[in-house]
XYZ file of C-alpha atoms in Angstrom:
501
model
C 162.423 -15.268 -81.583
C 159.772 -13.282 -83.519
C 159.480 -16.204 -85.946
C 159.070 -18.494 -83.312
C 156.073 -16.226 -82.116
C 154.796 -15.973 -85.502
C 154.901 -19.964 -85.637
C 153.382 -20.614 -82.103
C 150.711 -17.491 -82.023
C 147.927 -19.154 -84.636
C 147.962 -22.032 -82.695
C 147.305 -20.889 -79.197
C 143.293 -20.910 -80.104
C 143.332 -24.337 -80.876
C 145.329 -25.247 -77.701
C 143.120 -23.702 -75.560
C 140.364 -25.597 -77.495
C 141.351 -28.476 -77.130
C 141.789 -27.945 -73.728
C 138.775 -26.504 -72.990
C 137.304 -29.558 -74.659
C 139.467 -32.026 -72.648
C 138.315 -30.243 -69.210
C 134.653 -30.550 -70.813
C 134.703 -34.356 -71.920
C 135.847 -34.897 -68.472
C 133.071 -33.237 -66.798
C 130.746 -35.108 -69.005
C 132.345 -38.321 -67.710
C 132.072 -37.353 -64.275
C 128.294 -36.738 -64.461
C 127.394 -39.175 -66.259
C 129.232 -41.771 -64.133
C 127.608 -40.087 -61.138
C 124.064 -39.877 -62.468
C 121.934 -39.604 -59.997
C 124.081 -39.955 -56.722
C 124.580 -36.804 -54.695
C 128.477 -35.706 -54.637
C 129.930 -32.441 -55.974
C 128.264 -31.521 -59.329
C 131.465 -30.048 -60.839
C 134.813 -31.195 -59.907
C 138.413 -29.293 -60.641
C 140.237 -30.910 -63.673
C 141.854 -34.253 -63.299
C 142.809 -33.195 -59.251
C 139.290 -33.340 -58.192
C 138.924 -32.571 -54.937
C 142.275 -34.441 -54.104
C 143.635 -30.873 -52.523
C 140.820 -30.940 -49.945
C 140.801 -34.524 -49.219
C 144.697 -34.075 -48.117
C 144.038 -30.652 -46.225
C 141.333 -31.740 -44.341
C 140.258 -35.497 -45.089
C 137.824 -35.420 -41.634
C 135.575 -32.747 -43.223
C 136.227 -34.267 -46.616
C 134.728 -37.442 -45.318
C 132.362 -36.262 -43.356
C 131.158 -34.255 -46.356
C 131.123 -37.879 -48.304
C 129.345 -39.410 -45.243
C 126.738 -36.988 -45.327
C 125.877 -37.208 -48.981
C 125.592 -40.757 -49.087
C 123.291 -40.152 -45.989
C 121.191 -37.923 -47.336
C 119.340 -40.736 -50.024
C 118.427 -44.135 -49.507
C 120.445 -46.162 -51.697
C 123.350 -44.700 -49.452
C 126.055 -44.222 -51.946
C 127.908 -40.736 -52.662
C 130.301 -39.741 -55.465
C 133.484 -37.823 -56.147
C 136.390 -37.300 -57.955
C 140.038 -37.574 -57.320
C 143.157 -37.707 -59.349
C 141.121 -38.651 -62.431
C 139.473 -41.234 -60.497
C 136.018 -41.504 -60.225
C 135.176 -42.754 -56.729
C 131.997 -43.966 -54.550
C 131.672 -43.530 -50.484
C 129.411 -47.142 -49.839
C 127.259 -45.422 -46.168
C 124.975 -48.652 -46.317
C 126.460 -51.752 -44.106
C 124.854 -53.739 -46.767
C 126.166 -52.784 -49.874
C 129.369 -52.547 -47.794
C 128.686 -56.389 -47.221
C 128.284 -56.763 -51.056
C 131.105 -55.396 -51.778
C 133.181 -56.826 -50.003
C 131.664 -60.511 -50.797
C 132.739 -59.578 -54.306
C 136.632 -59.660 -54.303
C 137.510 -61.379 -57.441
C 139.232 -60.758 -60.760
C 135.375 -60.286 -62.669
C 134.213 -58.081 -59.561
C 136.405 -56.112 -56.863
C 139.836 -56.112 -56.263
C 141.243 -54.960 -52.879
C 143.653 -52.475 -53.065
C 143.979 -50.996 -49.278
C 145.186 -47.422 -50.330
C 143.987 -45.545 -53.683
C 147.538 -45.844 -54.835
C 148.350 -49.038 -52.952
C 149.725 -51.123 -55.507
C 152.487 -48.382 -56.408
C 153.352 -48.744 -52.790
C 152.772 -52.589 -51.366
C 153.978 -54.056 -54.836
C 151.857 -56.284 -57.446
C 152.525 -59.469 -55.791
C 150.952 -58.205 -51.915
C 148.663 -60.720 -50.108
C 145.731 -57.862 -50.293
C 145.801 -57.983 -54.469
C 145.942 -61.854 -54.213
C 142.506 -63.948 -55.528
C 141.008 -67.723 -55.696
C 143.194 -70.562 -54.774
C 146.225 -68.896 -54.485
C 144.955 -66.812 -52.061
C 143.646 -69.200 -50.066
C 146.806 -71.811 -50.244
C 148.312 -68.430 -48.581
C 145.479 -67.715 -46.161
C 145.844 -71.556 -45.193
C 149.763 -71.543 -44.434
C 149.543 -67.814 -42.438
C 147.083 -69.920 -39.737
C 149.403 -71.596 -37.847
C 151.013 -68.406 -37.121
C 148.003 -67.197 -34.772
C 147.268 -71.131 -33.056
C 146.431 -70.576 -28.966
C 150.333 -72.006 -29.130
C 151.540 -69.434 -31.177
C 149.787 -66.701 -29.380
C 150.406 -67.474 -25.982
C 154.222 -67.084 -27.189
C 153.442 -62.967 -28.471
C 150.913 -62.406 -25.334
C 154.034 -62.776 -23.254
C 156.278 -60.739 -25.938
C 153.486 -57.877 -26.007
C 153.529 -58.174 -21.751
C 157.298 -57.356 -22.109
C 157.204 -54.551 -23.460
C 153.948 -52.990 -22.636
C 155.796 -52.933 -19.371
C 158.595 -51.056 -20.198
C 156.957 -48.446 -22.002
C 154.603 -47.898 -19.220
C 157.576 -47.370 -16.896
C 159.342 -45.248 -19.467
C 156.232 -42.907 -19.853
C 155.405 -42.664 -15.780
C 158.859 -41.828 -16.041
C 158.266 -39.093 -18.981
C 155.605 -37.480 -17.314
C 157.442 -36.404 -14.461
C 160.131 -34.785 -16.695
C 157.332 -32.847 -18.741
C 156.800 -28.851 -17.424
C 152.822 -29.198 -18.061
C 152.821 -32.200 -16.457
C 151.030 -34.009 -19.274
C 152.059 -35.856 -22.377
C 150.321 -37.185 -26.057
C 150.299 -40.671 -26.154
C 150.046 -40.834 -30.236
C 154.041 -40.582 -30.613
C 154.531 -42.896 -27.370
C 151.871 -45.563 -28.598
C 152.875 -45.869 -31.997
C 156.522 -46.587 -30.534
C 155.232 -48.734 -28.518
C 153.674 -50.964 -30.908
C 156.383 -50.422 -33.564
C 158.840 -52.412 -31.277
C 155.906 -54.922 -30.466
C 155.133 -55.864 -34.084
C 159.204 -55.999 -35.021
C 159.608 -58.113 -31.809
C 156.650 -60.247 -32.070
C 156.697 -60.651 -35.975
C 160.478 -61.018 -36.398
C 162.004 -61.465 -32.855
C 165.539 -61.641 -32.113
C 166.239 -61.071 -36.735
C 166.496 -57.420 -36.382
C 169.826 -56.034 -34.906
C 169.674 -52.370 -33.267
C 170.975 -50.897 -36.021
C 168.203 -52.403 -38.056
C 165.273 -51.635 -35.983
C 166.636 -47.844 -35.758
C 166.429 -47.811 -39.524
C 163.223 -49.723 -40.119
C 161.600 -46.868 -37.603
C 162.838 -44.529 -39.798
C 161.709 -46.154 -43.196
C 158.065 -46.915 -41.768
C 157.935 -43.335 -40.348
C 158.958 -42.137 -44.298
C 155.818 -44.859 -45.425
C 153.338 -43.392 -42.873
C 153.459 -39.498 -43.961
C 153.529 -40.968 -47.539
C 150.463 -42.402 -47.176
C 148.872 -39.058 -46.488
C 150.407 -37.114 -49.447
C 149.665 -37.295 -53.084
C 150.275 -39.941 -55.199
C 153.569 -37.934 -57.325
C 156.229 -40.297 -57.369
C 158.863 -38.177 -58.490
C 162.386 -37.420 -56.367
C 162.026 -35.157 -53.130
C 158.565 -36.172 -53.165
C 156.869 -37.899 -49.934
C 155.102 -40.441 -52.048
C 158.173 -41.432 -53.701
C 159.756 -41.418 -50.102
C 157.559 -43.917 -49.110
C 157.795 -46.454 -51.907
C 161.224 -46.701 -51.238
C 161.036 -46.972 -48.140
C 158.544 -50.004 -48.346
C 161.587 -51.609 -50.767
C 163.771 -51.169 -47.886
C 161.579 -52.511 -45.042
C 160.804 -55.701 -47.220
C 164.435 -56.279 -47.986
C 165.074 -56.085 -44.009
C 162.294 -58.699 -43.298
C 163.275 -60.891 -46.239
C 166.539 -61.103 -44.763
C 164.828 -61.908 -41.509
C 162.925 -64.676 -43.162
C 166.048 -66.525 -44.271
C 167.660 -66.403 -41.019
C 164.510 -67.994 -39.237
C 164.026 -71.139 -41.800
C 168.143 -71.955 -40.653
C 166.977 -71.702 -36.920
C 164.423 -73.894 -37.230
C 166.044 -76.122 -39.611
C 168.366 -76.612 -36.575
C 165.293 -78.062 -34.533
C 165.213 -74.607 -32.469
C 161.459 -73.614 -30.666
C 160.025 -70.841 -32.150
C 160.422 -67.638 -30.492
C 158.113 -65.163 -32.869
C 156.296 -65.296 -35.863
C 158.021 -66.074 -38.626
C 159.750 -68.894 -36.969
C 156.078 -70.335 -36.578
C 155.792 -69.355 -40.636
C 159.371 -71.105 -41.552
C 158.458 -74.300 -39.009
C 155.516 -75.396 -40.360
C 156.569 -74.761 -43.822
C 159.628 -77.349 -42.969
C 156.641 -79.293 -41.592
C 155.091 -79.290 -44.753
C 157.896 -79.174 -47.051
C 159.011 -82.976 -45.729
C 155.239 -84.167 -45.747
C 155.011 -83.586 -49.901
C 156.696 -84.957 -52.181
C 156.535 -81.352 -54.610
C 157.500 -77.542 -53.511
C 154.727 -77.256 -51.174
C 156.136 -73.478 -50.872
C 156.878 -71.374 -54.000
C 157.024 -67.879 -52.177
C 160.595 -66.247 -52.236
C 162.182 -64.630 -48.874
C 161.103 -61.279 -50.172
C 157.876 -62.139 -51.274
C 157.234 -63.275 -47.648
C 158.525 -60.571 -46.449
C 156.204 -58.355 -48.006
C 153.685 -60.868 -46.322
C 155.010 -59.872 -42.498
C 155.391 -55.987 -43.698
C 150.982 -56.343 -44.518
C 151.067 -57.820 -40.945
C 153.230 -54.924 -39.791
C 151.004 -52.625 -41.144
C 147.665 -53.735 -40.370
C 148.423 -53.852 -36.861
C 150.550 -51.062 -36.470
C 148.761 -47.569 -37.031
C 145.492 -49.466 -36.754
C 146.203 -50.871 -33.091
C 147.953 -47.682 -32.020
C 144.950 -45.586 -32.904
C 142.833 -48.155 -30.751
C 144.428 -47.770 -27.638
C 144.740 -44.388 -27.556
C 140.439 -43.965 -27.997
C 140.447 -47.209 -25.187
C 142.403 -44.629 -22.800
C 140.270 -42.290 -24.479
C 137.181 -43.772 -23.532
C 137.961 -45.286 -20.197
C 138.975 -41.596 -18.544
C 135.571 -40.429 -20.079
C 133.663 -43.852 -18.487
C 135.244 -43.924 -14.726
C 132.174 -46.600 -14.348
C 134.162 -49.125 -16.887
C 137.696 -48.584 -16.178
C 136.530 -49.462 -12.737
C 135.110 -52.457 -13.604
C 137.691 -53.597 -15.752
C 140.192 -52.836 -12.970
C 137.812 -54.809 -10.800
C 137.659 -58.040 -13.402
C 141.589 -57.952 -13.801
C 142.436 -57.841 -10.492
C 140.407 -61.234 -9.848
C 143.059 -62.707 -12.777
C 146.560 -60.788 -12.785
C 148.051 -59.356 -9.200
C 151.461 -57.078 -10.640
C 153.167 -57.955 -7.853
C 153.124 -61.458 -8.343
C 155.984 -60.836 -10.433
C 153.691 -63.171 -13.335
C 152.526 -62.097 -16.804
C 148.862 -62.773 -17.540
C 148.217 -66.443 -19.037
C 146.539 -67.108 -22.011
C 143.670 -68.863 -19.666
C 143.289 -65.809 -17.808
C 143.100 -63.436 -20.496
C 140.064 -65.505 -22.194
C 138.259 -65.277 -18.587
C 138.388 -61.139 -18.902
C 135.287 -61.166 -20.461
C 134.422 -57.177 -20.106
C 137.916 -56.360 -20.822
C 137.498 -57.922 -23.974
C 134.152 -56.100 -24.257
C 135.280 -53.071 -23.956
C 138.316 -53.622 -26.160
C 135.538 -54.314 -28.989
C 133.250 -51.729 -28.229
C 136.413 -49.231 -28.720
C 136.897 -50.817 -32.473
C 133.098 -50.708 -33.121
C 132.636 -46.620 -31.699
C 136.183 -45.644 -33.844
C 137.097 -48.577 -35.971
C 140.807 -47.290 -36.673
C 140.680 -48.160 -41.039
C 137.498 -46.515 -41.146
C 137.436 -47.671 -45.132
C 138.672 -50.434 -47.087
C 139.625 -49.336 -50.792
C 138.420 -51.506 -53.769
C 138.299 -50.848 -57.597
C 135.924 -52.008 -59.515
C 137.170 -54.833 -62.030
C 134.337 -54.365 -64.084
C 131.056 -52.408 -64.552
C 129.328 -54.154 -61.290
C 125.401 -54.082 -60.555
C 125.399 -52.775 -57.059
C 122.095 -52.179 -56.542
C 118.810 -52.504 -59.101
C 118.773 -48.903 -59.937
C 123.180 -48.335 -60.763
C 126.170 -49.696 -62.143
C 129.584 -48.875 -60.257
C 131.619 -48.546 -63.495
C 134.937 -50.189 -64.425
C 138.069 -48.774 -62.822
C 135.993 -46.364 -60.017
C 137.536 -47.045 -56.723
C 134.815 -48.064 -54.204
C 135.094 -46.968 -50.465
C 132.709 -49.500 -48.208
C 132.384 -47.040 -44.871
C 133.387 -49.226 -41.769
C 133.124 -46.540 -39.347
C 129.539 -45.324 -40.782
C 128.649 -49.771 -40.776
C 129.195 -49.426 -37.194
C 126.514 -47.016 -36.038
C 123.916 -49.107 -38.110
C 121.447 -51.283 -36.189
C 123.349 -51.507 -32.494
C 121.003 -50.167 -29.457
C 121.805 -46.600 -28.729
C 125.046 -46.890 -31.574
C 126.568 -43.189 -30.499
C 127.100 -44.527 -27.080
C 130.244 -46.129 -25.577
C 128.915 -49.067 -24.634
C 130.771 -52.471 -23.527
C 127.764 -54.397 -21.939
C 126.645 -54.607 -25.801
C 129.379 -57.233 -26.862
C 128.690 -59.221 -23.201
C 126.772 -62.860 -23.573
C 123.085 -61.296 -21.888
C 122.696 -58.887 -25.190
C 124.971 -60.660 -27.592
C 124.435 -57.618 -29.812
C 127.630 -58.216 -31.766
C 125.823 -61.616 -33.266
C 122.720 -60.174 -33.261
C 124.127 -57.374 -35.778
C 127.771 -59.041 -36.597
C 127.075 -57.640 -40.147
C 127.835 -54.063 -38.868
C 130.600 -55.178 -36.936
C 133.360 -54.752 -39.536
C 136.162 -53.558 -38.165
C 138.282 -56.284 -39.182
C 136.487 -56.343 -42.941
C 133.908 -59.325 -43.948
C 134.733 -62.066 -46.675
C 137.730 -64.053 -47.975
C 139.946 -61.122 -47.244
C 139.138 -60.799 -43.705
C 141.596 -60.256 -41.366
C 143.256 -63.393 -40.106
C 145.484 -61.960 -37.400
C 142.035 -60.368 -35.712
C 142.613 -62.780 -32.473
C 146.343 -61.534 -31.826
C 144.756 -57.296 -32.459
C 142.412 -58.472 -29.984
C 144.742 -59.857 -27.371
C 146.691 -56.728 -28.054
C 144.080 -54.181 -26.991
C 143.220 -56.166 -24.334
C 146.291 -56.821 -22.643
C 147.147 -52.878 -23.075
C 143.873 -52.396 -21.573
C 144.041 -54.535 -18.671
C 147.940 -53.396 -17.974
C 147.328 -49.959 -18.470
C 144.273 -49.594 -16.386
C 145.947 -51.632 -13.518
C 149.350 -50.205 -12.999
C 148.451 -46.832 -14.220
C 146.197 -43.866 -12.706
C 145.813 -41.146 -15.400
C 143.552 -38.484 -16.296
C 142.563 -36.640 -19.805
C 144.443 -33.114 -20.135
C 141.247 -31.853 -21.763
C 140.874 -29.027 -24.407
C 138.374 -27.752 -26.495
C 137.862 -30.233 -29.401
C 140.146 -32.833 -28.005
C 138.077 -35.428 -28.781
C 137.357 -35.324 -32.432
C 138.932 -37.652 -34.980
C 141.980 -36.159 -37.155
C 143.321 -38.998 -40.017
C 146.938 -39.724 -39.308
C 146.369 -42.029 -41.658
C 144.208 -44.099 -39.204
C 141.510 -42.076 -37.222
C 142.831 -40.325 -33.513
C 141.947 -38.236 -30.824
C 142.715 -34.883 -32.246
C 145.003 -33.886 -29.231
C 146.836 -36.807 -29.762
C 145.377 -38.609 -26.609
C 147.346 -36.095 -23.823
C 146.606 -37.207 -20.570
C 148.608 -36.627 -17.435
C 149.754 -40.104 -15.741
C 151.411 -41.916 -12.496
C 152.476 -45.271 -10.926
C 149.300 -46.551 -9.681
C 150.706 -49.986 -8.075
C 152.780 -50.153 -5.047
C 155.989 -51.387 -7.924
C 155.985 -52.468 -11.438
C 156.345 -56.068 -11.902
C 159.109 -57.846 -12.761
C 159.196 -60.412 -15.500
């Protein structure tokens, strides 16, 4: 042992040299990457502030906010897992970025560590042609056909979650209940429904809500993808989920082989890719059942956390503005009568005007992803004065884009997005909520019809009422930004009976 010591002990000094120089060139690297930007002026070694961003990413992003606020070129700096990273404040360079998604510019990555996670081959890492060939074949999936067929899926069971909560309530001791949990439920069984229909047996759908529950709190945790670790939890649970839905896929192209109507999503996918498939004369469709599936699980999770986190500020924002839930009551009931027994038509959904308004204003006041990841492909002229160097991963702000140039931004107000102010063309380049670019979202239509159909349900055959605390309102990351109480809010049967369809 003592001649191990003897062996070990002269080197120790040069260990912790070389260490100390390591931690040293990496502060160098840091600063001069930063230059002139404000951001933290020393960072921990390789974490970064990483530990501070998962305690508390609010303040952490607040902090970043603020920075990039505090100079005009609106850009802030930090440091996180040995990754240099800039916080984009300014809608414009937001705009740039975005415009920018190519192999020589930015690439889109949707999480810091997304590619571990969604897979080389996801939709969000795809460029030029390819991209669009995809783009082009995912539109027929969100036609007025197609949509009227999910508006009448998402009726369903908006319905029968509304019952089950009224139901809930009355079971609870306080007498109120969160609506995070309940939502996010809610719109799990939704997307599997509308996106894969009648493919997914019980026993599948109870273990897909476990896998996607494993991929959520993953998302949240750092990026160590080692066993027992929720990061490596996750990935494998995103292997699992896509190996469900590929197997969903396959069953859908035999249905409508045999000349069946559609009844969800894919089914629209696998019909007009028959369509097309007879039309040409070569493999108009080169994507494997899994690869699609990892197509439906980016629709799963775009709309997922992102449209449960919406509803919950809409009921959020309507028990805070009696004035507009009455008016929205007022505008559906001219439309949709629950005890007609009917769902609400596709025609009579367009003609809810400020239920659509305020379904917008809710994603412009607390856009749900309030960033969109990118990493720089290459060292990238943002602006006249800096370089975003190669391999930093760039954070456009679409929750700070969205209180830049709207009248009176801080304020919850529909009337903006109404045809006599037309403020959402007047500054649609602040409006990002569903990104900007070749990578915008294409589903945006069906989120839309979502919110508003929640919306105009909710508000009709519900009465309910915040259970307010102190600090109930602000915004905690879950991953996507929610009421920090979790929305509780106590709640009753407001028609004379639920409707029946």
């Amino acid at each position: 042992m003592e001649s191990v010591w003897s062996f070990i002990s002269p080197c120790i000094p040069y260990l912790v040299s070389f260490l100390a120089l390591i931690l040293l060139l990496e502060q160098i690297s840091y600063l001069k990457k930063k230059r002139f930007l404000p951001g933290p002026k020393l960072v921990f070694p390789f974490i970064g502030n990483a530990i501070s961003l998962v305690k508390n990413p609010t303040k952490f992003w607040d902090m970043q906010s603020s920075y990039a606020k505090s100079t005009p070129i609106g850009i802030s700096a930090n440091y996180i897992i040995g990754r240099y990273i800039l916080y984009i404040y300014s809608a414009d360079l937001s705009h740039k970025i975005f415009a920018n998604v190519r192999p020589d510019a930015f690439h889109l990555v949707g999480h810091p560590f997304g590619k571990k996670l969604f897979g080389e081959h996801n939709l969000i890492y795809m460029f030029g042609q390819e991209h669009k060939d995809l783009r082009r074949r995912i539109a027929p999936n969100f036609t007025p056909r197609a949509l009227q067929t999910y508006t009448n899926i998402q009726q369903r069971i908006i319905l029968n979650h509304l019952k089950s909560w009224c139901q809930k309530t009355g079971n609870e001791s306080s007498g109120s209940i969160p609506l995070r949990i309940l939502c996010r439920d809610m719109n799990l069984e939704t997307s599997q429904t509308v996106f894969v229909g009648p493919y997914l047996s019980s026993v599948a759908r109870e273990r897909f809500n476990i896998d996607y529950n494993y991929f959520n709190v993953g998302l949240m945790k750092l990026p160590i993808d080692l066993p027992g670790f929720a990061f490596r939890n996750a990935r494998l649970a995103v292997e699992r989920l896509v190996e469900t839905l590929a197997g969903c896929v396959e069953e859908s192209e035999k249905k409508m082989k045999n000349g069946e109507e559609p009844s969800c999503m894919i089914d629209f996918w696998m019909q007009e890719h028959l369509r097309e498939m007879t039309q040409t004369s070569n493999n108009a469709f080169e994507l494997t059942y899994k690869e699609i599936g990892g197509h439906i699980f980016d629709f799963l999770f775009a709309s997922q956390d992102a449209s449960t986190a919406s509803l919950l500020w809409a009921v959020a924002f309507l028990d805070s503005h009696p004035e507009v839930l009455e008016r929205v009551r007022e505008e559906v009931a001219q439309y949709w009568v629950p005890e007609s027994d009917t769902v609400i038509a596709a025609e009579q959904l367009r003609e809810m005007k400020y239920t659509e308004a305020v379904a917008r204003e809710v994603l412009r006041i607390r856009a749900p992803a309030t960033m969109v990841p990118h990493i720089a492909g290459v060292d990238f002229p943002l602006t006249e004065n800096y370089v975003i160097p190669k391999g930093t991963i760039v954070f456009p702000s679409v929750f700070d884009s969205s209180f830049q140039g709207f009248t009176e931004p801080e304020r919850f107000d529909p009337d903006r997005f109404m045809e006599e102010r037309h403020e959402d063309r007047v500054y649609k380049k602040n409006f990002l909520a569903f990104g900007a670019g070749s990578h915008q979202c294409v589903g945006q239509r069906y989120a839309i019809n979502h919110s508003m159909l929640f919306i105009a349900m909710f508000a009709t055959l519900i009465d309910f009422k915040r259970d307010r605390t102190d600090g109930c309102d602000e915004i905690a990351y879950v991953p996507t930004i929610v009421p920090k109480d979790d929305c509780r809010i106590f709640l009753s049967q407001r028609c004379s009976r639920f409707p029946s369809f």
